[in-house]
Amino acid sequence: MSPFSLEGRKALVTGANTGLGQAIALGLAQAGAEVVCAARRDVDETLSLISAAGGKGHGLMLDFVDPMAAKDTFAGQGYDILINNAGIIRRADAVEFSEADWDDVIDVNLKAVFFTCQAFAKELVGQGKPGSIVNIASLLSFQGGIRVPSYTASKHGVAGLTKLMANEWAAKGVNVNAIAPGYIETNNTEALRNDPDRNRAILDRIPAGRWGNPEDIAGTAVFLCSKAAAYVHGAVLNVDGGWLAR
Ligand SMILES: NC(=O)c1ccc[n+]([C@@H]2O[C@H](COP(=O)([O-])OP(=O)(O)OC[C@H]3O[C@@H](n4cnc5c(N)ncnc54)[C@H](OP(=O)(O)O)[C@@H]3O)[C@@H](O)[C@H]2O)c1
């Protein structure tokens, strides 16, 4: 079997109805995994794409407005892979930033990620079973950004927690890594792409000379969940067309 195959493995992808989560769910299914597509709304489009590709997928409702939403999701369910992709962003000047915009983002992007990883690892470590976690970080795990304080704090936190969890769980057979996507074409970045000045400034700085597409992230997620990445622990892998190399 190819070292990149995910045949016989069961994955959960959060925020799988659209954007990066949808592409990652499809990519894992194309690599042979059975994929549970979690979201706070229907995932019919993702399931159709998976079934058209000859893969196996199911839907699951999970809303991380409650950061503990996934605490009972993994027990006895045979999961091997967890992708924490669901995320939100709020924009306002730092001097005006509201407590609600702080708490909402930290709850979904950081607190839910940690407690979902905890629930997944409790199940696997308890059984002595290997597995893989991939958290979706950001360029703002490394850079400060502007007008997005809670997003930047959350994504720096995701990078730190990824390393902490890798330190605790690597010897138990659970690989914990993160992907830091650059500028990728999804709903999240539509406003930037529609602003001609911002769009040009961004493109001028990307060595690859193009926006990323969700499939660029999906391929990296497949790799990090596969046997080919068995010795990769605690990495925050930039998939950014070279942005951070500038
Ligand atoms: N696109 C980029 O350039 C980029 C760059 C760096 C990092 N990222 C990260 O990549 C991840 C995916 O973003 P995307 O670009 O694909 O954006 P997106 O299209 O806006 O997708 C975000 C996903 O998160 C889900 N979500 C939001 N709040 C949720 C909640 N309370 N409970 C459950 N799911 C929730 C969304 O569900 P709904 O559709 O129901 O809102 C959606 O499925 C995020 O963590 C984001 O920070 C994206």
Coordinates of C-alpha atoms and ligand atoms in Angstrom, one line a residue:
M1 CA 0.0 0.0 0.0
S2 CA 1.2 3.5 -0.7
P3 CA 2.7 5.3 2.3
F4 CA 0.3 8.1 1.5
S5 CA -2.9 5.9 1.6
L6 CA -5.5 6.5 4.3
E7 CA -7.3 3.2 3.4
G8 CA -9.1 1.7 6.4
R9 CA -8.9 4.9 8.5
K10 CA -11.8 7.0 9.9
A11 CA -11.5 10.8 10.0
L12 CA -13.5 13.6 11.5
V13 CA -13.2 17.1 9.8
T14 CA -14.8 20.1 11.4
G15 CA -16.3 22.9 9.4
A16 CA -16.6 20.5 6.5
N17 CA -19.5 22.2 4.7
T18 CA -17.3 24.7 2.8
G19 CA -13.9 26.1 2.1
L20 CA -10.8 24.4 3.4
G21 CA -12.8 21.9 5.4
Q22 CA -14.7 20.7 2.4
A23 CA -11.5 20.3 0.3
I24 CA -9.8 18.5 3.2
A25 CA -12.8 16.1 3.7
L26 CA -12.7 15.3 -0.1
G27 CA -8.9 14.9 -0.1
L28 CA -9.0 12.4 2.8
A29 CA -11.8 10.5 1.2
Q30 CA -9.9 10.3 -2.1
A31 CA -6.9 8.9 -0.2
G32 CA -9.2 6.1 1.1
A33 CA -10.4 7.4 4.5
E34 CA -14.0 7.1 5.7
V35 CA -14.8 10.8 6.5
V36 CA -17.2 12.2 9.0
C37 CA -18.0 15.7 7.8
A38 CA -18.9 17.8 10.9
A39 CA -20.5 21.2 10.6
R40 CA -23.2 23.4 12.2
R41 CA -25.3 23.1 9.0
D42 CA -25.9 20.5 6.3
V43 CA -22.9 19.0 4.5
D44 CA -24.8 17.7 1.4
E45 CA -22.5 19.4 -1.1
T46 CA -19.4 17.9 0.5
L47 CA -21.0 14.4 0.7
S48 CA -22.0 14.6 -3.0
L49 CA -18.4 15.5 -3.9
I50 CA -17.1 12.6 -1.8
S51 CA -19.6 10.1 -3.3
A52 CA -18.9 11.4 -6.9
A53 CA -15.2 10.6 -6.2
G54 CA -16.1 7.1 -5.1
G55 CA -15.4 7.8 -1.4
K56 CA -17.2 7.2 1.9
G57 CA -18.6 10.1 3.9
H58 CA -21.3 10.9 6.5
G59 CA -22.5 14.1 8.2
L60 CA -22.5 15.1 11.9
M61 CA -23.8 18.3 13.5
L62 CA -21.3 20.0 15.7
D63 CA -21.6 23.7 16.7
F64 CA -18.5 25.0 18.5
V65 CA -20.4 28.0 20.0
D66 CA -20.2 25.4 22.7
P67 CA -16.5 24.7 22.8
M68 CA -17.1 21.3 24.5
A69 CA -19.4 20.2 21.7
A70 CA -17.3 17.3 20.7
K71 CA -16.6 15.9 24.1
D72 CA -18.7 12.7 23.6
T73 CA -18.0 12.4 19.8
F74 CA -15.1 10.0 19.8
A75 CA -15.8 7.3 22.5
G76 CA -16.2 3.9 20.9
Q77 CA -16.5 5.3 17.4
G78 CA -13.2 4.0 15.9
Y79 CA -11.7 7.3 14.8
D80 CA -8.0 7.6 13.7
I81 CA -7.8 11.1 12.3
L82 CA -9.0 14.5 13.6
I83 CA -8.9 17.7 11.5
N84 CA -9.7 20.9 13.5
N85 CA -10.6 23.3 10.7
A86 CA -13.7 25.3 11.9
G87 CA -12.8 28.9 12.5
I88 CA -14.1 32.5 12.5
I89 CA -12.6 36.0 12.3
R90 CA -13.8 39.4 13.6
R91 CA -12.3 42.6 12.4
A92 CA -12.1 45.9 14.4
D93 CA -9.4 48.4 15.5
A94 CA -7.7 47.1 18.7
V95 CA -8.8 50.2 20.7
E96 CA -12.5 49.5 19.8
F97 CA -12.4 45.6 19.9
S98 CA -15.3 44.2 21.9
E99 CA -15.3 41.5 24.6
A100 CA -17.9 39.5 22.5
D101 CA -15.5 39.6 19.4
W102 CA -12.7 38.4 21.7
D103 CA -14.7 35.6 23.4
D104 CA -16.5 34.3 20.3
V105 CA -13.3 33.9 18.3
I106 CA -11.3 32.4 21.2
D107 CA -14.1 29.9 21.9
V108 CA -14.3 28.5 18.4
N109 CA -10.7 28.9 17.2
L110 CA -8.8 27.9 20.4
K111 CA -10.9 26.6 23.3
A112 CA -12.9 24.2 21.1
V113 CA -9.8 23.1 19.3
F114 CA -8.1 22.1 22.6
F115 CA -11.1 20.3 24.0
T116 CA -11.8 18.5 20.8
C117 CA -8.2 17.3 20.7
Q118 CA -8.4 16.3 24.3
A119 CA -11.6 14.2 23.7
F120 CA -10.0 12.5 20.6
A121 CA -6.7 11.8 22.4
K122 CA -8.4 10.5 25.5
E123 CA -10.0 7.8 23.4
L124 CA -6.9 6.8 21.4
V125 CA -4.4 7.0 24.2
G126 CA -6.7 5.1 26.5
Q127 CA -6.7 2.2 23.9
G128 CA -3.0 2.5 23.0
K129 CA -4.2 3.2 19.4
P130 CA -2.2 5.5 17.0
G131 CA -3.8 8.5 15.3
S132 CA -3.3 11.9 13.7
I133 CA -4.5 15.4 14.6
V134 CA -4.1 18.3 12.2
N135 CA -5.0 21.7 13.4
I136 CA -5.6 24.6 11.0
A137 CA -3.4 27.5 12.1
S138 CA -2.7 30.6 10.0
L139 CA 0.0 33.0 8.9
L140 CA -1.2 34.9 11.9
S141 CA 0.3 32.1 14.0
F142 CA 3.6 33.8 13.1
Q143 CA 2.7 37.4 12.2
G144 CA 0.6 40.0 14.0
G145 CA -1.9 41.1 11.5
I146 CA -4.0 44.3 11.8
R147 CA -7.5 44.7 13.3
V148 CA -7.9 41.0 14.2
P149 CA -6.6 40.7 17.8
S150 CA -8.7 37.7 18.8
Y151 CA -7.9 35.8 15.6
T152 CA -4.2 36.5 16.0
A153 CA -4.2 35.4 19.6
S154 CA -6.2 32.3 18.8
K155 CA -3.9 31.2 15.9
H156 CA -0.7 31.8 17.9
G157 CA -2.4 29.7 20.6
V158 CA -3.2 26.9 18.1
A159 CA 0.5 26.8 17.1
G160 CA 1.6 26.6 20.8
L161 CA -1.0 24.0 21.7
T162 CA 0.0 21.9 18.7
K163 CA 3.5 21.7 20.0
L164 CA 2.4 21.0 23.6
M165 CA 0.1 18.2 22.6
A166 CA 2.8 16.7 20.3
N167 CA 5.2 16.7 23.3
E168 CA 2.7 14.8 25.4
W169 CA 1.2 12.4 22.9
A170 CA 4.0 11.7 20.3
A171 CA 5.4 8.7 22.4
K172 CA 1.8 7.4 22.6
G173 CA 1.5 7.2 18.8
V174 CA -0.6 10.3 18.2
N175 CA 0.9 12.7 15.7
V176 CA -0.2 16.3 16.3
N177 CA 0.7 18.9 13.7
A178 CA -0.8 22.0 12.2
I179 CA -1.0 23.6 8.7
A180 CA -0.6 27.3 8.4
P181 CA -2.4 28.3 5.2
G182 CA -1.4 31.4 3.3
Y183 CA -4.0 33.4 1.3
I184 CA -6.4 30.8 0.1
E185 CA -9.5 31.4 -2.1
T186 CA -12.5 30.7 0.3
N187 CA -15.4 32.7 1.8
N188 CA -13.0 33.8 4.5
T189 CA -10.9 35.9 2.0
E190 CA -13.6 36.9 -0.5
A191 CA -13.7 40.6 0.7
L192 CA -9.9 40.8 0.3
R193 CA -10.0 39.4 -3.3
N194 CA -12.8 41.8 -4.2
D195 CA -10.7 44.8 -3.1
P196 CA -8.5 45.5 -6.2
D197 CA -5.8 47.3 -4.1
R198 CA -5.5 44.7 -1.4
N199 CA -5.7 41.9 -4.0
R200 CA -2.8 43.4 -5.9
A201 CA -0.7 44.0 -2.8
I202 CA -1.2 40.5 -1.6
L203 CA -0.4 38.9 -5.0
D204 CA 2.7 41.1 -5.4
R205 CA 4.1 39.6 -2.1
I206 CA 3.4 35.9 -2.8
P207 CA 6.4 34.3 -4.5
A208 CA 4.1 31.7 -6.2
G209 CA 2.3 34.7 -7.8
R210 CA -1.2 33.3 -7.1
W211 CA -3.7 32.8 -4.4
G212 CA -3.8 29.3 -2.9
N213 CA -6.7 27.0 -3.6
P214 CA -8.3 24.7 -1.0
E215 CA -6.8 21.6 -2.7
D216 CA -3.3 23.0 -1.9
I217 CA -4.2 22.5 1.8
A218 CA -6.0 19.2 1.3
G219 CA -2.9 17.5 -0.1
T220 CA -0.8 18.7 2.9
A221 CA -3.5 17.3 5.3
V222 CA -3.5 13.9 3.5
F223 CA 0.3 13.8 3.9
L224 CA 0.2 14.7 7.6
C225 CA -2.3 12.0 8.3
S226 CA -0.5 9.3 6.4
K227 CA 2.3 6.9 7.3
A228 CA 4.6 9.0 5.2
A229 CA 4.5 11.6 8.1
A230 CA 5.0 9.1 10.9
Y231 CA 8.0 11.0 12.3
V232 CA 6.5 14.5 11.9
H233 CA 5.4 15.8 15.3
G234 CA 4.6 19.3 16.5
A235 CA 5.2 20.9 13.1
V236 CA 3.4 24.0 11.9
L237 CA 3.7 23.6 8.2
N238 CA 3.4 26.8 6.1
V239 CA 1.4 26.2 2.9
D240 CA 1.6 29.8 1.7
G241 CA 3.1 30.0 -1.8
G242 CA 6.3 31.2 -0.1
W243 CA 4.7 34.2 1.7
L244 CA 6.7 33.7 5.0
A245 CA 9.9 33.2 3.0
R246 CA 9.9 36.8 1.9
Ligands
LIG1 N1 -8.9 31.0 3.7 C1 -7.7 31.4 4.1 O1 -6.9 32.1 3.4 C2 -7.2 30.9 5.5 C3 -5.9 31.3 5.9 C4 -5.5 30.9 7.1 C5 -6.2 30.1 7.9 N2 -7.5 29.8 7.5 C6 -8.3 29.0 8.5 O2 -8.8 27.9 7.8 C7 -10.0 27.4 8.5 C8 -11.2 27.3 7.4 O3 -11.4 28.6 6.9 P1 -12.0 28.9 5.5 O4 -11.0 29.8 4.8 O5 -12.4 27.6 4.8 O6 -13.3 29.8 5.8 P2 -14.8 29.5 5.7 O7 -15.1 29.2 4.3 O8 -15.4 30.7 6.4 O9 -15.1 28.2 6.6 C9 -15.1 28.3 8.0 C10 -15.7 27.0 8.5 O10 -15.8 27.1 10.0 C11 -17.1 26.8 10.3 N3 -17.5 27.4 11.6 C12 -17.5 28.7 12.0 N4 -18.1 28.8 13.2 C13 -18.4 27.5 13.6 C14 -19.0 27.0 14.8 N5 -19.5 27.8 15.8 N6 -19.2 25.7 14.8 C15 -18.9 24.8 13.8 N7 -18.3 25.3 12.7 C16 -18.1 26.6 12.6 C17 -17.9 27.4 9.2 O11 -19.3 27.0 9.2 P3 -20.4 27.9 8.6 O12 -20.3 27.8 7.1 O13 -21.6 27.4 9.2 O14 -20.1 29.3 9.0 C18 -17.1 26.9 8.0 O15 -17.4 25.5 7.8 C19 -10.3 28.4 9.6 O16 -9.8 27.9 10.8 C20 -9.5 29.6 9.1 O17 -9.1 30.4 10.2 C21 -8.0 30.2 6.3

